[in-house]
XYZ file of C-alpha atoms in Angstrom:
449
model
C 20.101 3.141 -6.071
C 23.722 3.940 -6.808
C 24.989 5.329 -10.095
C 27.270 2.325 -10.463
C 24.402 -0.143 -10.089
C 22.300 1.639 -12.693
C 25.233 1.693 -15.090
C 25.921 -2.010 -14.878
C 22.293 -3.107 -14.859
C 21.062 -1.347 -17.971
C 24.049 0.095 -19.837
C 21.802 3.061 -20.625
C 24.499 5.619 -19.938
C 27.514 3.462 -20.621
C 28.529 4.742 -24.024
C 27.799 7.305 -26.676
C 25.271 6.040 -29.246
C 26.556 5.508 -32.761
C 26.770 8.550 -35.000
C 23.491 9.531 -36.628
C 23.695 9.730 -40.457
C 24.693 13.165 -41.702
C 21.459 13.477 -43.667
C 19.400 13.201 -40.475
C 21.490 15.794 -38.652
C 21.380 18.132 -41.628
C 17.601 17.809 -41.890
C 17.126 18.543 -38.189
C 19.522 21.496 -38.368
C 17.719 22.854 -41.417
C 14.384 22.585 -39.605
C 15.753 24.525 -36.651
C 17.231 27.137 -38.974
C 13.935 27.625 -40.763
C 12.145 28.049 -37.439
C 14.779 30.598 -36.392
C 14.167 32.495 -39.599
C 10.424 32.516 -38.926
C 11.063 33.914 -35.466
C 13.360 36.533 -36.987
C 10.706 37.577 -39.458
C 8.275 38.074 -36.576
C 10.699 40.452 -34.901
C 11.174 42.249 -38.195
C 7.429 42.561 -38.607
C 7.057 44.169 -35.201
C 9.832 46.727 -35.624
C 9.933 47.331 -39.366
C 6.383 46.562 -40.574
C 5.663 47.981 -43.980
C 9.278 48.864 -44.766
C 10.027 45.720 -46.749
C 13.397 45.427 -44.970
C 14.816 42.181 -43.698
C 16.071 41.968 -40.127
C 19.056 39.734 -39.542
C 18.674 37.805 -36.303
C 21.601 38.077 -33.965
C 23.232 34.927 -32.690
C 21.713 33.516 -29.508
C 23.727 34.093 -26.317
C 26.353 31.431 -25.676
C 25.151 30.073 -22.350
C 27.320 27.452 -20.721
C 25.306 25.006 -18.582
C 26.421 24.326 -15.049
C 28.177 21.009 -14.504
C 26.226 18.255 -12.735
C 27.824 15.277 -11.122
C 26.451 11.764 -10.746
C 26.256 12.168 -6.980
C 24.092 15.252 -7.296
C 21.233 13.545 -9.130
C 21.521 9.897 -8.132
C 21.983 8.480 -11.629
C 25.004 7.519 -13.688
C 25.737 10.899 -15.221
C 28.892 12.167 -16.831
C 30.471 15.202 -15.103
C 31.270 16.642 -18.508
C 30.066 15.816 -22.003
C 32.775 17.734 -23.819
C 35.031 14.770 -24.488
C 32.315 12.094 -24.787
C 30.347 14.125 -27.280
C 33.255 15.512 -29.284
C 32.422 13.292 -32.245
C 28.813 14.432 -32.313
C 29.267 18.090 -33.188
C 26.428 19.666 -35.085
C 26.658 19.666 -38.857
C 26.956 23.085 -40.521
C 23.569 24.720 -40.833
C 22.645 25.493 -44.450
C 22.198 29.176 -45.067
C 18.562 30.213 -44.826
C 17.562 33.668 -45.956
C 14.969 35.140 -43.588
C 11.755 36.235 -45.303
C 11.362 39.937 -45.871
C 8.540 42.214 -44.801
C 5.727 41.261 -42.473
C 5.000 37.656 -41.575
C 2.352 35.970 -43.715
C -0.879 34.868 -42.092
C 0.033 31.213 -42.624
C 3.424 31.572 -40.951
C 1.965 33.582 -38.124
C -0.634 30.870 -37.505
C 2.056 28.173 -37.651
C 4.261 30.052 -35.180
C 1.357 30.663 -32.795
C 0.394 26.984 -32.912
C 3.981 25.924 -32.245
C 4.214 28.216 -29.221
C 1.032 26.707 -27.839
C 2.069 23.109 -28.423
C 5.683 23.483 -27.268
C 4.879 25.727 -24.329
C 6.694 28.811 -25.537
C 9.533 30.084 -27.710
C 12.441 27.812 -28.643
C 15.198 29.391 -26.558
C 17.352 26.524 -25.312
C 20.077 24.352 -26.787
C 20.223 20.661 -26.040
C 23.070 20.966 -23.515
C 21.182 23.651 -21.614
C 18.063 21.488 -21.404
C 20.014 18.441 -20.275
C 21.963 20.383 -17.665
C 18.807 22.046 -16.389
C 17.319 18.606 -15.794
C 20.504 17.411 -14.066
C 21.348 14.942 -16.842
C 24.314 14.350 -19.050
C 23.695 15.140 -22.694
C 24.148 11.447 -23.422
C 21.276 10.550 -21.078
C 19.010 13.249 -22.516
C 19.723 12.143 -26.072
C 18.769 8.565 -25.283
C 15.450 9.715 -23.876
C 14.784 11.975 -26.869
C 15.669 9.143 -29.206
C 13.279 6.841 -27.325
C 10.537 9.425 -27.926
C 11.396 9.392 -31.639
C 12.780 12.936 -31.870
C 15.377 13.712 -34.572
C 18.960 14.471 -33.630
C 19.621 18.146 -32.924
C 23.012 19.837 -33.187
C 24.798 21.538 -30.304
C 24.087 25.048 -31.555
C 20.472 24.531 -32.610
C 18.087 26.546 -30.446
C 15.302 23.978 -30.610
C 13.949 23.471 -27.063
C 11.690 25.179 -24.556
C 11.400 25.024 -20.775
C 8.682 22.409 -21.200
C 11.263 20.075 -22.758
C 13.359 20.429 -19.611
C 10.346 19.723 -17.395
C 9.560 16.632 -19.472
C 13.056 15.239 -18.920
C 12.604 15.695 -15.177
C 9.272 13.877 -15.384
C 10.813 10.886 -17.161
C 13.816 10.484 -14.861
C 11.883 11.283 -11.662
C 10.641 7.695 -11.088
C 14.180 6.393 -11.754
C 15.704 8.710 -9.174
C 12.965 7.714 -6.722
C 13.753 4.038 -7.254
C 10.296 3.261 -8.666
C 11.568 2.340 -12.150
C 14.802 1.006 -13.510
C 16.313 3.047 -16.298
C 15.663 0.187 -18.706
C 11.950 0.247 -17.826
C 11.830 4.041 -18.115
C 13.353 3.901 -21.597
C 10.893 1.196 -22.677
C 7.869 3.107 -21.354
C 9.133 6.300 -22.992
C 9.608 4.538 -26.311
C 6.045 3.188 -26.106
C 4.702 6.712 -25.636
C 6.797 8.062 -28.502
C 5.823 5.387 -30.994
C 2.135 5.331 -30.144
C 1.672 9.109 -30.122
C 3.594 9.440 -33.396
C 1.225 6.997 -35.128
C -1.772 8.602 -33.436
C -0.853 12.118 -34.599
C -0.331 10.995 -38.197
C -3.674 9.172 -38.123
C -5.511 12.193 -36.681
C -4.008 14.657 -39.136
C -4.855 12.465 -42.111
C -8.418 12.020 -40.836
C -8.859 15.780 -40.416
C -7.364 16.542 -43.837
C -9.569 13.940 -45.520
C -12.648 15.400 -43.835
C -11.764 18.933 -44.980
C -11.230 17.754 -48.562
C -14.633 16.060 -48.531
C -16.617 18.731 -46.680
C -15.013 21.912 -48.026
C -14.230 20.755 -51.551
C -10.559 21.822 -51.394
C -7.436 20.030 -52.563
C -5.323 17.929 -50.222
C -2.558 20.551 -50.214
C -4.990 23.378 -49.425
C -6.589 21.340 -46.634
C -3.208 20.834 -44.983
C -2.585 24.579 -45.027
C -6.010 25.369 -43.571
C -5.581 22.747 -40.866
C -2.872 24.862 -39.207
C -5.365 27.640 -38.488
C -8.158 25.261 -37.484
C -6.179 23.016 -35.158
C -6.065 25.474 -32.227
C -9.811 25.003 -31.725
C -9.316 21.220 -31.478
C -6.151 20.902 -29.391
C -7.804 20.976 -25.962
C -10.466 18.433 -26.926
C -7.910 16.071 -28.519
C -5.652 16.297 -25.479
C -8.503 15.705 -23.040
C -9.823 12.634 -24.860
C -6.264 11.265 -25.114
C -5.791 11.365 -21.345
C -9.303 9.998 -20.756
C -8.762 7.092 -23.153
C -5.331 6.324 -21.685
C -6.763 6.048 -18.190
C -9.586 3.784 -19.341
C -7.224 1.638 -21.390
C -4.750 1.373 -18.514
C -7.522 0.183 -16.214
C -8.692 -2.353 -18.792
C -5.100 -3.485 -19.304
C -4.636 -4.096 -15.595
C -7.805 -6.175 -15.575
C -6.688 -8.211 -18.582
C -3.041 -8.724 -17.754
C -3.175 -9.043 -13.984
C -6.551 -9.733 -12.432
C -7.709 -12.371 -14.929
C -4.311 -13.746 -15.976
C -4.339 -16.604 -13.465
C -7.836 -17.710 -14.490
C -6.805 -17.653 -18.130
C -3.784 -19.847 -17.496
C -5.935 -22.327 -15.582
C -8.281 -22.566 -18.584
C -5.356 -23.079 -20.935
C -4.322 -26.249 -19.089
C -7.328 -28.183 -20.403
C -6.332 -30.734 -23.044
C -2.616 -30.000 -22.692
C 0.273 -32.242 -21.659
C 2.512 -29.436 -20.393
C 5.326 -29.978 -22.894
C 3.919 -27.800 -25.688
C 6.168 -25.221 -27.350
C 4.241 -22.347 -25.774
C 4.170 -23.847 -22.248
C 6.779 -21.434 -20.744
C 4.940 -18.307 -21.932
C 2.937 -16.352 -19.344
C -0.390 -15.348 -20.911
C -3.234 -17.550 -22.162
C -5.008 -15.871 -25.082
C -7.034 -16.607 -28.191
C -4.961 -15.286 -31.107
C -6.657 -14.569 -34.413
C -5.826 -13.296 -37.885
C -8.210 -11.991 -40.547
C -6.790 -11.579 -44.051
C -8.668 -9.958 -46.939
C -8.789 -12.074 -50.098
C -7.377 -10.608 -53.360
C -6.505 -7.312 -51.683
C -3.316 -6.822 -53.716
C -5.022 -7.179 -57.090
C -7.894 -4.955 -55.960
C -5.600 -2.193 -54.730
C -3.837 -2.048 -58.101
C -7.110 -1.202 -59.824
C -8.181 1.478 -57.354
C -7.440 5.172 -57.284
C -6.188 6.868 -54.136
C -9.615 7.853 -52.819
C -11.199 4.433 -53.334
C -8.260 2.614 -51.772
C -8.351 4.928 -48.749
C -12.060 4.220 -48.301
C -11.468 0.461 -48.557
C -8.685 0.501 -45.955
C -10.703 2.676 -43.593
C -13.783 0.483 -43.960
C -11.686 -2.616 -43.270
C -10.058 -1.179 -40.141
C -13.321 0.287 -38.816
C -15.146 -3.024 -39.261
C -12.393 -4.978 -37.522
C -12.053 -2.492 -34.668
C -15.791 -2.442 -33.983
C -16.266 -6.224 -33.992
C -13.161 -6.927 -31.912
C -14.132 -4.269 -29.391
C -17.724 -5.504 -29.066
C -16.403 -9.048 -28.606
C -14.209 -7.942 -25.697
C -10.971 -8.513 -27.561
C -8.045 -6.268 -28.420
C -6.880 -5.265 -31.868
C -3.117 -5.743 -31.665
C -2.243 -4.307 -35.077
C -3.195 -4.048 -38.719
C -0.653 -4.694 -41.464
C -2.025 -3.792 -44.878
C -4.843 -6.228 -45.567
C -4.444 -8.240 -42.363
C -5.517 -7.715 -38.760
C -4.145 -9.431 -35.646
C -6.344 -9.624 -32.535
C -6.534 -11.412 -29.202
C -9.253 -12.402 -26.729
C -9.184 -13.761 -23.200
C -11.112 -17.003 -23.723
C -11.479 -19.537 -26.562
C -15.207 -18.743 -26.821
C -14.601 -14.987 -27.084
C -11.979 -15.559 -29.769
C -14.343 -17.855 -31.665
C -17.205 -15.329 -31.541
C -14.988 -12.541 -32.834
C -13.589 -14.742 -35.618
C -17.024 -15.819 -36.839
C -18.336 -12.249 -36.687
C -15.398 -10.942 -38.728
C -15.825 -13.646 -41.342
C -19.553 -12.980 -41.636
C -19.107 -9.211 -41.831
C -16.671 -9.413 -44.723
C -18.795 -11.985 -46.558
C -21.889 -9.775 -46.331
C -20.134 -6.484 -47.061
C -20.904 -5.103 -50.528
C -17.537 -3.343 -50.835
C -15.005 -5.408 -48.915
C -13.821 -8.758 -50.291
C -14.171 -11.970 -48.289
C -11.611 -12.837 -45.642
C -9.663 -15.850 -44.486
C -9.792 -16.122 -40.695
C -7.977 -18.364 -38.221
C -7.841 -18.517 -34.421
C -5.650 -20.470 -31.979
C -5.985 -20.738 -28.184
C -2.603 -20.893 -26.469
C 0.049 -18.989 -24.568
C 1.819 -15.864 -25.727
C 4.378 -13.286 -24.717
C 3.215 -9.661 -24.781
C 5.961 -7.088 -25.351
C 6.299 -3.666 -26.988
C 2.559 -3.565 -27.686
C 2.837 -6.716 -29.819
C 2.508 -10.448 -29.139
C 4.925 -13.285 -29.805
C 5.196 -17.056 -29.605
C 4.313 -20.297 -31.424
C 0.592 -19.625 -30.942
C 0.856 -16.470 -33.056
C 2.858 -18.255 -35.749
C 0.396 -21.158 -35.924
C -2.565 -18.794 -36.276
C -0.800 -17.083 -39.169
C -0.124 -20.448 -40.884
C -3.762 -21.509 -40.473
C -4.939 -18.255 -42.026
C -3.093 -19.124 -45.215
C -4.791 -22.544 -45.266
C -8.327 -21.202 -44.784
C -10.691 -20.936 -47.744
C -12.202 -17.494 -48.415
C -15.157 -16.875 -46.115
C -14.173 -19.567 -43.567
C -12.631 -19.768 -40.088
C -10.039 -22.392 -39.127
C -8.802 -23.425 -35.678
C -6.298 -26.079 -34.610
C -7.170 -29.347 -32.870
C -6.355 -28.043 -29.348
C -8.574 -25.014 -29.823
C -11.316 -27.268 -31.175
C -11.031 -29.432 -28.052
C -11.537 -26.336 -25.880
C -14.690 -25.413 -27.837
C -16.251 -28.826 -28.507
C -18.683 -28.748 -25.557
C -19.953 -25.272 -26.393
C -23.266 -25.482 -28.310
C -22.659 -22.098 -29.889
C -20.071 -23.623 -32.223
C -19.909 -26.416 -34.784
C -16.550 -28.023 -35.549
C -15.767 -29.807 -38.833
C -12.394 -31.611 -39.018
C -10.414 -31.119 -42.217
C -7.644 -33.268 -43.708
C -4.255 -33.043 -41.990
C -1.788 -30.527 -43.405
C 1.992 -30.427 -43.265
C 2.878 -26.907 -42.076
C 6.365 -25.460 -42.107
C 7.744 -25.209 -38.593
C 4.937 -27.274 -37.053
C 4.919 -30.540 -38.966
C 1.556 -32.242 -39.365
C -1.398 -30.315 -37.955
C -5.135 -31.052 -37.988
C -7.154 -27.981 -39.020
C -10.782 -27.750 -37.942
C -13.351 -25.493 -39.580
C -15.334 -23.392 -37.113
C -19.018 -22.737 -37.862
C -21.911 -21.056 -36.067
C -24.001 -23.306 -33.810
C -26.812 -22.124 -31.571
C -27.218 -18.546 -30.414
C -27.060 -15.188 -32.187
C -23.358 -14.561 -31.924
C -22.041 -11.040 -31.448
C -24.711 -8.367 -31.662
C -23.481 -5.152 -33.254
C -25.342 -1.866 -32.941
């Protein structure tokens, strides 16, 4: 794979990204400066403990990275970033006064946790990390941005050797010809976005548990979490890798092994000229939308609203998982899910509707499901099937499930379901459609533990 081919195919390294807003750069620089001051206070504590004197940290050594050419690494790298990156100089770092005396227990715990998570002391600037990985700074910045990291200035000592190893890991498959750079960026962005949401979710769950179990305030729980996290890091990391492997295997089964069978099923009752005909995957797409959620949330305090949202998401996740589906995303009071067959989608939809109707806390839900073809990208799904399911959800009465006429045709011979046609509706973007109410027929439906 030549550097020229990579350049023209993806444009990944073609030009310098647009300037990041000054506020973002200043925030990142301030963060690095604060961390430097914490490190300085640690040195002061070791050499001047008990004296109350402040030690001024000396400037880090000015290390110039070795130049790397495109031919040396097999990707489209710039031989020098000096000119290309001239407009991206670091913003001035606001003055931060290092703390005096010995380091507090909280700061010591925070610094120890950072060392463990980052793999050591922050000793490297961004150019040094990029050069050590054999990349131009432009290439490294695009990968960091894909991971969701803030922009760091040229003089900020914000990286460790693990950051350099990570860059090598990302670009390794590209250099070996196993991934295009475009695919590598997309995969990297997926990891960054998913882990960011996961970390926020985990921290909030841990803080909420500490507030409830220990009777402390939210602010105090967040402080205590820093000292308690080290005992959880290994377990959280292990279960993350375990879950990823299981989910990857399940994803291969869904998207590859059974894709052809799903498309064959989706041909029944179709003419071949439908709007979703060119799309690759056949799936049952469903929405569940809580009724009167907005008015309820206005009358709730923070704790009650948090409990409502958590109960809603937990109920949806459990039912969709038991039904063999996948929860694509939740947006406020609405959940989007998919299943591999019309029957599986119908079972999940009926179970969700029943669960919300019988729940003493949650309001009823409007549910709709459509069997059709979709495009799966960026962890989300797209296409007319998704849009139609969303439109049907708005038409459903509280505590009912609606499907379209094609989905009803795919389910009509299944004794587990009863189908009741409803009057035609004129729907924006689809014209006249014929909703059908889905009801339980024979059988028990989904059995939850």
